[in-house]
C-alpha cells in the first residue's frame, strides 16, 4: 500500500513511478478522493465543536429558565449533518483505498527499464552449460521411461497440471526439500516454521495477494485461501505487531505445498512439472528495518544461490526489469537454472524486497532503539528454492545415457543409500 502523504507531497513523482510500470497517471483521481475525505472530516470537526458548544448553551439556558427549543432543533440538525459527513468521509476513503490497493509498489531507482522478460539483465552466471555425449532428454521423458512419473494417474485423480511421483523419484523430491530446509536453518540462520496452508482475507490482503490476484488463488467454501506460497503466512507473522528493533531481522523459512490456479497460463508448459497447480517450495522470509533491507536482499539471494551451487547446477542471477517486476516488489532478482533437456534457462527462485509496501497493508511496525514513535517494517521474500523445479533440474542435469539419474552428492545422506535412479 502506498502512503497517501507521499502522493499528496509529489503527485507528479508518483505518476512517474507508476509510468515505469506502464500505468497511466492516477494521482489526480486519488487526490480527488483524498480532498473529499479531508474536507468532510474538517467540516465534521467544525460541526462537532458547534454541537459541543450548543450542549453548554442548552445547559446554561435551562439553569436560567430560558427557551432551549431553537438550540435543541439546531442540535438535531447538526446530528443529521454529521451523520451525512461521516458517510461522505467513509465513502471517499473507500474510493481512495480502492485505487491505492491495486497499484503496484514503487520500483527501486536501479531497476532496469524494460517492458518484458527479454529486457531483464543477467548479472552473473555460475558454471558452464553442460555438454553431453548424447541428446539429453526432458524430465518428463526421463520420469515416464523410469515408470516413476505418472501424469495419467494424476489427471484421473485431480485433472491437468498435477503429477504423481513414485518410488525413488518421490524420495528424491522429499530429499531435496529436507536438505534445503536443513541448509537454511543450520547454515543460514533461518528459523523453521510449520504454518497453516489456509489463510484468511486479512493475511492474503496484507501480503498483496488480494484483491488484485484473487483469480490466481484457490478459495475454500468457508472463505479461506490456499496459500500460493509460504511467503503469505510467514510474512503474516508481523501483521498488526510492533516488534523491537533488537529482534530484527527476523528470518523465517518453511517447506510447504503451494497452490496456484495458474489463471492465464493456458497452453504454457503443459507437459511435465514446470507449471503445476500444486507444488512444494522452500520459502525464505525476512522481516527487518529500512536500513537493513538492502543488504538483507543480497544475503537472501546468496542463500538461494548456494542451494543451486551445492546441487552442482548451472545457474545465473537476473535483475528483473520494470515491466517484469512483480506487483509487490520494489526490486527482484530471479535465479534461473539451465535445463539441458529443454536447452533453456528457467526460473527456479525469485527473491524480492517489498520494502514497507506489505507492512503498510498489514500494519506491521517496529519500535526503533532511538527516537520516538513506531516505523513500518520492511519485508522480503525468496524461494529457497522451488522443490519441483529443483527436481527437474537435477533429473535433467544428472541424467545418464542409459536414462538413469545420478543422485547429487549432497542428497546422498537423505536417499537411504540410493546413489543412482534407474
mmCIF file of C-alpha atoms in Angstrom:
data_model
loop_
_atom_site.group_PDB
_atom_site.id
_atom_site.type_symbol
_atom_site.label_atom_id
_atom_site.label_comp_id
_atom_site.label_asym_id
_atom_site.label_seq_id
_atom_site.Cartn_x
_atom_site.Cartn_y
_atom_site.Cartn_z
ATOM 1 C CA UNK A 1 0.000 0.000 0.000
ATOM 2 C CA UNK A 2 1.186 3.499 -0.747
ATOM 3 C CA UNK A 3 1.478 6.341 1.741
ATOM 4 C CA UNK A 4 -1.148 8.918 0.779
ATOM 5 C CA UNK A 5 1.104 11.640 2.226
ATOM 6 C CA UNK A 6 3.763 10.770 -0.368
ATOM 7 C CA UNK A 7 1.197 11.011 -3.178
ATOM 8 C CA UNK A 8 -0.012 14.329 -1.790
ATOM 9 C CA UNK A 9 3.533 15.701 -1.487
ATOM 10 C CA UNK A 10 4.650 14.767 -5.024
ATOM 11 C CA UNK A 11 1.816 13.717 -7.344
ATOM 12 C CA UNK A 12 3.943 14.130 -10.469
ATOM 13 C CA UNK A 13 6.653 11.929 -8.977
ATOM 14 C CA UNK A 14 4.095 9.285 -8.067
ATOM 15 C CA UNK A 15 2.685 9.266 -11.592
ATOM 16 C CA UNK A 16 6.213 8.973 -12.988
ATOM 17 C CA UNK A 17 6.817 5.962 -10.727
ATOM 18 C CA UNK A 18 3.642 4.291 -11.984
ATOM 19 C CA UNK A 19 4.595 5.133 -15.572
ATOM 20 C CA UNK A 20 7.698 2.951 -15.144
ATOM 21 C CA UNK A 21 5.237 0.128 -14.585
ATOM 22 C CA UNK A 22 3.379 1.020 -17.780
ATOM 23 C CA UNK A 23 0.435 2.594 -15.927
ATOM 24 C CA UNK A 24 -1.370 5.833 -16.676
ATOM 25 C CA UNK A 25 -1.353 8.829 -14.321
ATOM 26 C CA UNK A 26 -3.609 8.189 -11.350
ATOM 27 C CA UNK A 27 -2.610 10.741 -8.700
ATOM 28 C CA UNK A 28 -5.363 13.208 -9.658
ATOM 29 C CA UNK A 29 -8.084 10.622 -9.054
ATOM 30 C CA UNK A 30 -6.509 9.566 -5.754
ATOM 31 C CA UNK A 31 -6.153 13.152 -4.545
ATOM 32 C CA UNK A 32 -9.721 13.968 -5.557
ATOM 33 C CA UNK A 33 -10.984 11.337 -3.107
ATOM 34 C CA UNK A 34 -8.391 12.419 -0.559
ATOM 35 C CA UNK A 35 -9.592 16.023 -0.728
ATOM 36 C CA UNK A 36 -13.228 14.949 -0.417
ATOM 37 C CA UNK A 37 -12.358 12.873 2.661
ATOM 38 C CA UNK A 38 -10.342 15.635 4.303
ATOM 39 C CA UNK A 39 -12.964 18.294 3.558
ATOM 40 C CA UNK A 40 -15.706 16.139 5.051
ATOM 41 C CA UNK A 41 -13.578 15.423 8.133
ATOM 42 C CA UNK A 42 -12.810 19.141 8.603
ATOM 43 C CA UNK A 43 -16.483 20.027 8.331
ATOM 44 C CA UNK A 44 -17.303 17.205 10.726
ATOM 45 C CA UNK A 45 -14.868 18.563 13.306
ATOM 46 C CA UNK A 46 -16.370 22.034 12.979
ATOM 47 C CA UNK A 47 -19.895 20.740 13.472
ATOM 48 C CA UNK A 48 -18.801 18.617 16.419
ATOM 49 C CA UNK A 49 -17.303 21.722 18.008
ATOM 50 C CA UNK A 50 -20.557 23.596 17.421
ATOM 51 C CA UNK A 51 -22.554 20.687 18.842
ATOM 52 C CA UNK A 52 -20.429 20.718 21.994
ATOM 53 C CA UNK A 53 -20.965 24.470 22.308
ATOM 54 C CA UNK A 54 -24.723 24.041 21.879
ATOM 55 C CA UNK A 55 -24.779 21.458 24.680
ATOM 56 C CA UNK A 56 -23.212 24.011 27.009
ATOM 57 C CA UNK A 57 -25.605 26.746 25.846
ATOM 58 C CA UNK A 58 -28.609 24.497 26.437
ATOM 59 C CA UNK A 59 -27.407 23.676 29.941
ATOM 60 C CA UNK A 60 -26.883 27.348 30.738
ATOM 61 C CA UNK A 61 -30.270 28.333 29.282
ATOM 62 C CA UNK A 62 -32.072 25.686 31.328
ATOM 63 C CA UNK A 63 -30.411 26.843 34.530
ATOM 64 C CA UNK A 64 -31.594 30.372 33.765
ATOM 65 C CA UNK A 65 -35.105 29.237 32.820
ATOM 66 C CA UNK A 66 -34.679 30.246 29.173
ATOM 67 C CA UNK A 67 -36.192 28.731 25.999
ATOM 68 C CA UNK A 68 -33.962 25.949 24.502
ATOM 69 C CA UNK A 69 -36.187 24.864 21.620
ATOM 70 C CA UNK A 70 -34.137 26.602 18.922
ATOM 71 C CA UNK A 71 -30.859 25.257 20.288
ATOM 72 C CA UNK A 72 -32.260 21.720 20.511
ATOM 73 C CA UNK A 73 -33.518 21.933 16.924
ATOM 74 C CA UNK A 74 -30.076 23.070 15.809
ATOM 75 C CA UNK A 75 -28.505 20.146 17.703
ATOM 76 C CA UNK A 76 -30.814 17.673 15.912
ATOM 77 C CA UNK A 77 -29.968 19.233 12.540
ATOM 78 C CA UNK A 78 -26.251 19.032 13.355
ATOM 79 C CA UNK A 79 -26.596 15.354 14.263
ATOM 80 C CA UNK A 80 -28.091 14.594 10.861
ATOM 81 C CA UNK A 81 -25.468 16.718 9.064
ATOM 82 C CA UNK A 82 -22.668 14.980 10.963
ATOM 83 C CA UNK A 83 -24.026 11.557 10.014
ATOM 84 C CA UNK A 84 -24.039 12.624 6.366
ATOM 85 C CA UNK A 85 -20.480 13.947 6.623
ATOM 86 C CA UNK A 86 -19.282 10.718 8.272
ATOM 87 C CA UNK A 87 -20.801 8.757 5.387
ATOM 88 C CA UNK A 88 -19.160 11.090 2.863
ATOM 89 C CA UNK A 89 -15.752 10.761 4.528
ATOM 90 C CA UNK A 90 -16.034 6.979 4.755
ATOM 91 C CA UNK A 91 -17.111 6.700 1.121
ATOM 92 C CA UNK A 92 -14.256 8.905 -0.073
ATOM 93 C CA UNK A 93 -11.783 6.859 1.949
ATOM 94 C CA UNK A 94 -13.122 3.606 0.461
ATOM 95 C CA UNK A 95 -12.770 5.036 -3.033
ATOM 96 C CA UNK A 96 -9.253 6.242 -2.266
ATOM 97 C CA UNK A 97 -8.177 2.863 -0.871
ATOM 98 C CA UNK A 98 -9.787 1.047 -3.802
ATOM 99 C CA UNK A 99 -7.449 2.955 -6.124
ATOM 100 C CA UNK A 100 -4.351 2.622 -3.956
ATOM 101 C CA UNK A 101 -4.660 -1.085 -3.167
ATOM 102 C CA UNK A 102 -4.448 -2.188 -6.808
ATOM 103 C CA UNK A 103 -1.391 -0.063 -7.632
ATOM 104 C CA UNK A 104 1.993 -1.848 -7.620
ATOM 105 C CA UNK A 105 4.944 -0.941 -5.459
ATOM 106 C CA UNK A 106 7.275 1.892 -6.464
ATOM 107 C CA UNK A 107 10.348 0.465 -8.155
ATOM 108 C CA UNK A 108 13.868 0.960 -6.905
ATOM 109 C CA UNK A 109 15.769 3.517 -8.961
ATOM 110 C CA UNK A 110 18.281 0.843 -10.027
ATOM 111 C CA UNK A 111 15.651 -1.433 -11.591
ATOM 112 C CA UNK A 112 16.423 -1.686 -15.334
ATOM 113 C CA UNK A 113 13.988 -0.108 -17.750
ATOM 114 C CA UNK A 114 12.057 -2.523 -19.943
ATOM 115 C CA UNK A 115 8.635 -3.984 -20.548
ATOM 116 C CA UNK A 116 9.120 -7.756 -20.757
ATOM 117 C CA UNK A 117 11.282 -10.723 -19.832
ATOM 118 C CA UNK A 118 13.669 -10.104 -22.722
ATOM 119 C CA UNK A 119 14.650 -6.777 -21.101
ATOM 120 C CA UNK A 120 15.890 -8.388 -17.872
ATOM 121 C CA UNK A 121 19.594 -8.021 -17.134
ATOM 122 C CA UNK A 122 21.850 -11.019 -16.471
ATOM 123 C CA UNK A 123 24.206 -10.047 -13.622
ATOM 124 C CA UNK A 124 26.361 -13.156 -13.446
ATOM 125 C CA UNK A 125 26.437 -16.860 -14.290
ATOM 126 C CA UNK A 126 27.734 -19.765 -12.218
ATOM 127 C CA UNK A 127 29.030 -22.777 -14.116
ATOM 128 C CA UNK A 128 29.229 -23.622 -17.795
ATOM 129 C CA UNK A 129 26.482 -25.001 -19.988
ATOM 130 C CA UNK A 130 26.997 -28.765 -19.624
ATOM 131 C CA UNK A 131 27.799 -30.853 -22.686
ATOM 132 C CA UNK A 132 26.608 -34.444 -23.130
ATOM 133 C CA UNK A 133 27.802 -37.175 -25.497
ATOM 134 C CA UNK A 134 24.123 -37.923 -26.174
ATOM 135 C CA UNK A 135 20.943 -35.937 -26.769
ATOM 136 C CA UNK A 136 19.672 -35.054 -23.268
ATOM 137 C CA UNK A 137 16.019 -35.738 -22.524
ATOM 138 C CA UNK A 138 13.464 -33.582 -20.747
ATOM 139 C CA UNK A 139 12.448 -34.509 -17.222
ATOM 140 C CA UNK A 140 9.073 -35.943 -18.157
ATOM 141 C CA UNK A 141 10.668 -38.194 -20.767
ATOM 142 C CA UNK A 142 13.102 -39.480 -18.159
ATOM 143 C CA UNK A 143 10.463 -39.871 -15.455
ATOM 144 C CA UNK A 144 7.938 -41.674 -17.616
ATOM 145 C CA UNK A 145 10.595 -44.008 -19.052
ATOM 146 C CA UNK A 146 11.589 -44.931 -15.498
ATOM 147 C CA UNK A 147 7.946 -45.553 -14.605
ATOM 148 C CA UNK A 148 8.273 -43.135 -11.664
ATOM 149 C CA UNK A 149 6.454 -40.057 -13.010
ATOM 150 C CA UNK A 150 2.775 -40.658 -13.694
ATOM 151 C CA UNK A 151 0.709 -37.891 -15.299
ATOM 152 C CA UNK A 152 -2.192 -40.146 -16.313
ATOM 153 C CA UNK A 153 -2.964 -41.191 -12.749
ATOM 154 C CA UNK A 154 -2.613 -37.586 -11.568
ATOM 155 C CA UNK A 155 -5.106 -36.460 -14.229
ATOM 156 C CA UNK A 156 -7.524 -39.204 -13.132
ATOM 157 C CA UNK A 157 -7.230 -38.080 -9.527
ATOM 158 C CA UNK A 158 -7.285 -34.307 -9.922
ATOM 159 C CA UNK A 159 -7.147 -33.174 -13.572
ATOM 160 C CA UNK A 160 -4.483 -31.352 -15.549
ATOM 161 C CA UNK A 161 -1.359 -29.766 -14.035
ATOM 162 C CA UNK A 162 -0.823 -32.382 -11.345
ATOM 163 C CA UNK A 163 1.848 -35.081 -11.084
ATOM 164 C CA UNK A 164 2.225 -38.382 -9.252
ATOM 165 C CA UNK A 165 5.807 -39.290 -8.318
ATOM 166 C CA UNK A 166 6.635 -42.809 -7.201
ATOM 167 C CA UNK A 167 9.484 -44.748 -5.716
ATOM 168 C CA UNK A 168 12.937 -43.218 -5.905
ATOM 169 C CA UNK A 169 11.712 -40.027 -7.618
ATOM 170 C CA UNK A 170 9.253 -39.365 -4.791
ATOM 171 C CA UNK A 171 12.098 -39.919 -2.357
ATOM 172 C CA UNK A 172 14.377 -37.601 -4.354
ATOM 173 C CA UNK A 173 11.752 -34.847 -4.139
ATOM 174 C CA UNK A 174 11.480 -35.393 -0.384
ATOM 175 C CA UNK A 175 15.275 -35.416 -0.065
ATOM 176 C CA UNK A 176 15.538 -32.079 -1.857
ATOM 177 C CA UNK A 177 13.036 -30.430 0.468
ATOM 178 C CA UNK A 178 14.607 -31.946 3.579
ATOM 179 C CA UNK A 179 18.123 -30.940 2.553
ATOM 180 C CA UNK A 180 17.132 -27.363 1.600
ATOM 181 C CA UNK A 181 15.275 -26.650 4.823
ATOM 182 C CA UNK A 182 18.203 -28.091 6.802
ATOM 183 C CA UNK A 183 20.664 -25.888 4.909
ATOM 184 C CA UNK A 184 18.694 -22.702 5.583
ATOM 185 C CA UNK A 185 18.173 -23.434 9.264
ATOM 186 C CA UNK A 186 21.610 -24.831 10.074
ATOM 187 C CA UNK A 187 23.864 -22.734 7.827
ATOM 188 C CA UNK A 188 21.869 -19.585 7.039
ATOM 189 C CA UNK A 189 20.251 -18.757 10.370
ATOM 190 C CA UNK A 190 16.588 -19.073 9.371
ATOM 191 C CA UNK A 191 14.028 -20.312 11.872
ATOM 192 C CA UNK A 192 11.880 -23.123 10.533
ATOM 193 C CA UNK A 193 8.113 -22.759 10.889
ATOM 194 C CA UNK A 194 5.271 -25.151 10.226
ATOM 195 C CA UNK A 195 2.422 -22.907 9.081
ATOM 196 C CA UNK A 196 -1.251 -23.182 8.094
ATOM 197 C CA UNK A 197 -1.849 -23.881 4.423
ATOM 198 C CA UNK A 198 -5.066 -21.862 4.649
ATOM 199 C CA UNK A 199 -5.155 -18.143 5.454
ATOM 200 C CA UNK A 200 -7.870 -15.563 5.980
ATOM 201 C CA UNK A 201 -8.660 -12.465 3.922
ATOM 202 C CA UNK A 202 -6.610 -10.139 6.149
ATOM 203 C CA UNK A 203 -3.365 -12.081 5.663
ATOM 204 C CA UNK A 204 -3.917 -12.528 1.919
ATOM 205 C CA UNK A 205 -4.644 -8.800 1.632
ATOM 206 C CA UNK A 206 -1.693 -7.797 3.797
ATOM 207 C CA UNK A 207 0.735 -9.739 1.599
ATOM 208 C CA UNK A 208 -0.689 -8.001 -1.513
ATOM 209 C CA UNK A 209 -2.437 -11.089 -2.954
ATOM 210 C CA UNK A 210 -5.901 -9.518 -2.595
ATOM 211 C CA UNK A 211 -7.808 -8.056 -4.234
ATOM 212 C CA UNK A 212 -5.755 -7.968 -7.430
ATOM 213 C CA UNK A 213 -4.760 -11.640 -7.607
ATOM 214 C CA UNK A 214 -7.870 -13.369 -6.312
ATOM 215 C CA UNK A 215 -8.240 -15.282 -9.600
ATOM 216 C CA UNK A 216 -4.755 -16.777 -9.143
ATOM 217 C CA UNK A 217 -5.697 -18.346 -5.797
ATOM 218 C CA UNK A 218 -7.856 -21.260 -4.727
ATOM 219 C CA UNK A 219 -10.583 -20.418 -2.218
ATOM 220 C CA UNK A 220 -12.374 -22.792 0.135
ATOM 221 C CA UNK A 221 -16.119 -22.815 0.633
ATOM 222 C CA UNK A 222 -15.707 -21.231 4.078
ATOM 223 C CA UNK A 223 -13.918 -18.185 2.629
ATOM 224 C CA UNK A 224 -10.281 -19.003 3.336
ATOM 225 C CA UNK A 225 -7.460 -19.168 0.780
ATOM 226 C CA UNK A 226 -4.993 -21.932 -0.031
ATOM 227 C CA UNK A 227 -1.542 -20.408 0.154
ATOM 228 C CA UNK A 228 0.195 -19.713 -3.188
ATOM 229 C CA UNK A 229 3.496 -19.633 -1.266
ATOM 230 C CA UNK A 230 4.594 -19.792 2.363
ATOM 231 C CA UNK A 231 5.515 -16.115 1.978
ATOM 232 C CA UNK A 232 1.889 -15.369 2.874
ATOM 233 C CA UNK A 233 1.663 -16.951 6.352
ATOM 234 C CA UNK A 234 5.325 -16.270 7.212
ATOM 235 C CA UNK A 235 5.093 -12.554 6.403
ATOM 236 C CA UNK A 236 1.752 -12.526 8.180
ATOM 237 C CA UNK A 237 3.618 -13.128 11.457
ATOM 238 C CA UNK A 238 4.192 -9.341 11.507
ATOM 239 C CA UNK A 239 0.559 -8.369 10.862
ATOM 240 C CA UNK A 240 -0.638 -5.896 13.495
ATOM 241 C CA UNK A 241 2.556 -6.298 15.512
ATOM 242 C CA UNK A 242 5.015 -3.773 16.926
ATOM 243 C CA UNK A 243 8.385 -5.529 17.058
ATOM 244 C CA UNK A 244 11.504 -4.435 18.899
ATOM 245 C CA UNK A 245 14.356 -3.335 16.643
ATOM 246 C CA UNK A 246 16.694 -5.522 18.696
ATOM 247 C CA UNK A 247 14.768 -8.591 17.488
ATOM 248 C CA UNK A 248 15.316 -7.740 13.818
ATOM 249 C CA UNK A 249 15.966 -9.066 11.302
ATOM 250 C CA UNK A 250 13.509 -11.904 11.824
ATOM 251 C CA UNK A 251 14.367 -14.699 9.376
ATOM 252 C CA UNK A 252 11.810 -17.442 8.789
ATOM 253 C CA UNK A 253 11.645 -20.433 6.464
ATOM 254 C CA UNK A 254 9.116 -23.151 5.703
ATOM 255 C CA UNK A 255 8.748 -26.148 3.411
ATOM 256 C CA UNK A 256 5.133 -26.278 2.272
ATOM 257 C CA UNK A 257 2.873 -27.293 -0.553
ATOM 258 C CA UNK A 258 1.825 -24.287 -2.635
ATOM 259 C CA UNK A 259 -1.388 -23.951 -4.633
ATOM 260 C CA UNK A 260 -1.946 -21.782 -7.690
ATOM 261 C CA UNK A 261 -4.769 -21.694 -10.191
ATOM 262 C CA UNK A 262 -2.349 -20.705 -12.982
ATOM 263 C CA UNK A 263 -5.000 -18.345 -14.355
ATOM 264 C CA UNK A 264 -3.969 -17.035 -17.735
ATOM 265 C CA UNK A 265 -1.357 -19.739 -18.363
ATOM 266 C CA UNK A 266 -3.398 -21.867 -20.776
ATOM 267 C CA UNK A 267 -1.089 -23.562 -23.249
ATOM 268 C CA UNK A 268 2.099 -22.727 -21.314
ATOM 269 C CA UNK A 269 4.285 -25.577 -20.054
ATOM 270 C CA UNK A 270 1.518 -28.136 -20.334
ATOM 271 C CA UNK A 271 3.993 -31.044 -20.444
ATOM 272 C CA UNK A 272 5.729 -32.105 -17.286
ATOM 273 C CA UNK A 273 6.094 -30.493 -13.871
ATOM 274 C CA UNK A 274 7.151 -26.928 -14.662
ATOM 275 C CA UNK A 275 3.783 -25.260 -14.075
ATOM 276 C CA UNK A 276 1.569 -27.084 -11.596
ATOM 277 C CA UNK A 277 -1.499 -26.330 -9.503
ATOM 278 C CA UNK A 278 0.255 -27.918 -6.508
ATOM 279 C CA UNK A 279 3.985 -27.980 -5.798
ATOM 280 C CA UNK A 280 6.491 -27.975 -2.947
ATOM 281 C CA UNK A 281 8.652 -24.973 -2.194
ATOM 282 C CA UNK A 282 11.071 -23.862 0.486
ATOM 283 C CA UNK A 283 10.356 -20.209 1.228
ATOM 284 C CA UNK A 284 12.543 -17.658 2.980
ATOM 285 C CA UNK A 285 11.084 -14.518 4.572
ATOM 286 C CA UNK A 286 12.938 -11.674 6.271
ATOM 287 C CA UNK A 287 11.261 -9.015 8.393
ATOM 288 C CA UNK A 288 13.586 -6.122 9.085
ATOM 289 C CA UNK A 289 14.212 -2.367 9.119
ATOM 290 C CA UNK A 290 14.607 0.092 6.258
ATOM 291 C CA UNK A 291 18.336 0.398 6.984
ATOM 292 C CA UNK A 292 18.880 -3.356 6.818
ATOM 293 C CA UNK A 293 16.618 -4.360 3.937
ATOM 294 C CA UNK A 294 19.012 -3.749 1.008
ATOM 295 C CA UNK A 295 21.753 -5.950 2.456
ATOM 296 C CA UNK A 296 19.144 -8.477 3.593
ATOM 297 C CA UNK A 297 18.005 -8.768 -0.024
ATOM 298 C CA UNK A 298 21.543 -9.549 -1.164
ATOM 299 C CA UNK A 299 22.004 -12.015 1.677
ATOM 300 C CA UNK A 300 18.751 -13.827 0.941
ATOM 301 C CA UNK A 301 19.638 -14.151 -2.727
ATOM 302 C CA UNK A 302 23.050 -15.590 -1.844
ATOM 303 C CA UNK A 303 21.329 -18.182 0.360
ATOM 304 C CA UNK A 304 19.214 -19.315 -2.602
ATOM 305 C CA UNK A 305 22.269 -19.320 -4.864
ATOM 306 C CA UNK A 306 24.104 -21.655 -2.509
ATOM 307 C CA UNK A 307 21.335 -24.228 -2.910
ATOM 308 C CA UNK A 308 21.927 -24.329 -6.655
ATOM 309 C CA UNK A 309 25.716 -24.293 -6.324
ATOM 310 C CA UNK A 310 25.778 -27.147 -3.816
ATOM 311 C CA UNK A 311 23.493 -29.173 -6.103
ATOM 312 C CA UNK A 312 26.052 -28.729 -8.879
ATOM 313 C CA UNK A 313 23.644 -26.915 -11.192
ATOM 314 C CA UNK A 314 24.429 -24.223 -13.737
ATOM 315 C CA UNK A 315 22.597 -21.032 -12.827
ATOM 316 C CA UNK A 316 22.545 -17.280 -13.318
ATOM 317 C CA UNK A 317 21.266 -14.235 -11.415
ATOM 318 C CA UNK A 318 18.927 -11.944 -13.343
ATOM 319 C CA UNK A 319 17.847 -8.419 -12.352
ATOM 320 C CA UNK A 320 14.208 -8.072 -13.386
ATOM 321 C CA UNK A 321 13.290 -5.034 -15.459
ATOM 322 C CA UNK A 322 10.490 -2.618 -14.617
ATOM 323 C CA UNK A 323 7.875 -4.405 -16.699
ATOM 324 C CA UNK A 324 8.709 -7.865 -15.328
ATOM 325 C CA UNK A 325 8.987 -6.987 -11.625
ATOM 326 C CA UNK A 326 6.124 -8.366 -9.551
ATOM 327 C CA UNK A 327 3.300 -6.283 -8.128
ATOM 328 C CA UNK A 328 4.540 -6.049 -4.538
ATOM 329 C CA UNK A 329 8.279 -5.862 -5.202
ATOM 330 C CA UNK A 330 10.488 -2.788 -5.270
ATOM 331 C CA UNK A 331 13.257 -4.886 -6.833
ATOM 332 C CA UNK A 332 13.652 -8.571 -7.662
ATOM 333 C CA UNK A 333 16.443 -10.964 -8.520
ATOM 334 C CA UNK A 334 15.457 -14.140 -10.324
ATOM 335 C CA UNK A 335 17.719 -17.162 -10.276
ATOM 336 C CA UNK A 336 17.485 -19.152 -13.477
ATOM 337 C CA UNK A 337 18.774 -22.693 -13.840
ATOM 338 C CA UNK A 338 19.924 -24.324 -17.065
ATOM 339 C CA UNK A 339 17.768 -27.282 -18.105
ATOM 340 C CA UNK A 340 19.748 -29.479 -20.513
ATOM 341 C CA UNK A 341 16.659 -31.307 -21.738
ATOM 342 C CA UNK A 342 14.896 -28.085 -22.637
ATOM 343 C CA UNK A 343 18.118 -26.354 -23.673
ATOM 344 C CA UNK A 344 16.773 -23.287 -21.893
ATOM 345 C CA UNK A 345 17.108 -21.138 -18.782
ATOM 346 C CA UNK A 346 14.111 -21.399 -16.433
ATOM 347 C CA UNK A 347 13.344 -19.511 -13.230
ATOM 348 C CA UNK A 348 13.856 -21.553 -10.074
ATOM 349 C CA UNK A 349 13.928 -18.801 -7.438
ATOM 350 C CA UNK A 350 12.684 -15.247 -7.117
ATOM 351 C CA UNK A 351 13.991 -13.015 -4.303
ATOM 352 C CA UNK A 352 12.203 -9.705 -3.740
ATOM 353 C CA UNK A 353 12.427 -6.705 -1.451
ATOM 354 C CA UNK A 354 8.944 -5.244 -0.952
ATOM 355 C CA UNK A 355 10.251 -2.574 1.465
ATOM 356 C CA UNK A 356 7.308 -1.214 3.517
ATOM 357 C CA UNK A 357 4.659 -1.965 0.858
ATOM 358 C CA UNK A 358 3.288 -5.068 2.603
ATOM 359 C CA UNK A 359 3.849 -3.737 6.109
ATOM 360 C CA UNK A 360 1.599 -0.747 5.409
ATOM 361 C CA UNK A 361 -1.171 -3.074 4.241
ATOM 362 C CA UNK A 362 -0.866 -5.282 7.325
ATOM 363 C CA UNK A 363 0.136 -2.550 9.802
ATOM 364 C CA UNK A 364 3.386 -4.245 10.773
ATOM 365 C CA UNK A 365 5.727 -1.883 12.627
ATOM 366 C CA UNK A 366 8.762 -1.830 14.872
ATOM 367 C CA UNK A 367 9.939 0.341 17.749
ATOM 368 C CA UNK A 368 13.370 1.843 16.974
ATOM 369 C CA UNK A 369 16.103 1.750 19.600
ATOM 370 C CA UNK A 370 16.393 5.527 19.423
ATOM 371 C CA UNK A 371 13.785 8.151 18.693
ATOM 372 C CA UNK A 372 10.068 8.276 19.299
ATOM 373 C CA UNK A 373 7.206 6.608 17.520
ATOM 374 C CA UNK A 374 6.969 3.374 15.559
ATOM 375 C CA UNK A 375 8.144 2.763 11.989
ATOM 376 C CA UNK A 376 6.875 0.426 9.305
ATOM 377 C CA UNK A 377 8.818 -2.780 8.827
ATOM 378 C CA UNK A 378 10.439 -3.887 5.594
ATOM 379 C CA UNK A 379 9.562 -7.383 4.345
ATOM 380 C CA UNK A 380 11.438 -9.595 1.902
ATOM 381 C CA UNK A 381 10.681 -12.993 0.428
ATOM 382 C CA UNK A 382 12.534 -15.506 -1.701
ATOM 383 C CA UNK A 383 12.330 -19.093 -2.917
ATOM 384 C CA UNK A 384 14.981 -21.221 -1.375
ATOM 385 C CA UNK A 385 14.101 -22.936 -3.779
ATOM 386 C CA UNK A 386 11.120 -24.390 -5.664
ATOM 387 C CA UNK A 387 11.437 -28.127 -4.966
ATOM 388 C CA UNK A 388 9.677 -29.312 -8.111
ATOM 389 C CA UNK A 389 11.856 -27.214 -10.370
ATOM 390 C CA UNK A 390 14.960 -28.300 -8.470
ATOM 391 C CA UNK A 391 13.882 -31.897 -9.083
ATOM 392 C CA UNK A 392 13.529 -31.138 -12.799
ATOM 393 C CA UNK A 393 16.960 -29.518 -12.900
ATOM 394 C CA UNK A 394 18.615 -32.424 -11.051
ATOM 395 C CA UNK A 395 16.951 -35.004 -13.282
ATOM 396 C CA UNK A 396 17.998 -33.270 -16.491
ATOM 397 C CA UNK A 397 21.488 -32.285 -15.300
ATOM 398 C CA UNK A 398 22.419 -35.653 -13.777
ATOM 399 C CA UNK A 399 20.845 -37.875 -16.436
ATOM 400 C CA UNK A 400 22.959 -40.668 -17.890
ATOM 401 C CA UNK A 401 22.980 -42.053 -21.409
ATOM 402 C CA UNK A 402 21.063 -45.166 -20.310
ATOM 403 C CA UNK A 403 18.224 -42.987 -18.938
ATOM 404 C CA UNK A 404 19.210 -43.353 -15.287
ATOM 405 C CA UNK A 405 19.763 -40.388 -12.970
ATOM 406 C CA UNK A 406 22.747 -39.945 -10.677
ATOM 407 C CA UNK A 407 21.932 -38.516 -7.248
ATOM 408 C CA UNK A 408 23.894 -35.334 -6.334
ATOM 409 C CA UNK A 409 26.382 -35.891 -3.521
ATOM 410 C CA UNK A 410 24.661 -33.502 -1.074
ATOM 411 C CA UNK A 411 21.457 -35.535 -1.285
ATOM 412 C CA UNK A 412 23.013 -38.958 -0.661
ATOM 413 C CA UNK A 413 22.510 -38.803 3.141
ATOM 414 C CA UNK A 414 18.778 -38.340 2.533
ATOM 415 C CA UNK A 415 18.381 -41.123 -0.041
ATOM 416 C CA UNK A 416 18.890 -44.217 2.094
ATOM 417 C CA UNK A 417 21.895 -45.424 0.151
ATOM 418 C CA UNK A 418 20.395 -44.846 -3.315
ATOM 419 C CA UNK A 419 23.017 -43.128 -5.479
ATOM 420 C CA UNK A 420 21.509 -43.809 -8.879
ATOM 421 C CA UNK A 421 17.866 -43.951 -10.000
ATOM 422 C CA UNK A 422 17.393 -46.395 -12.859
#
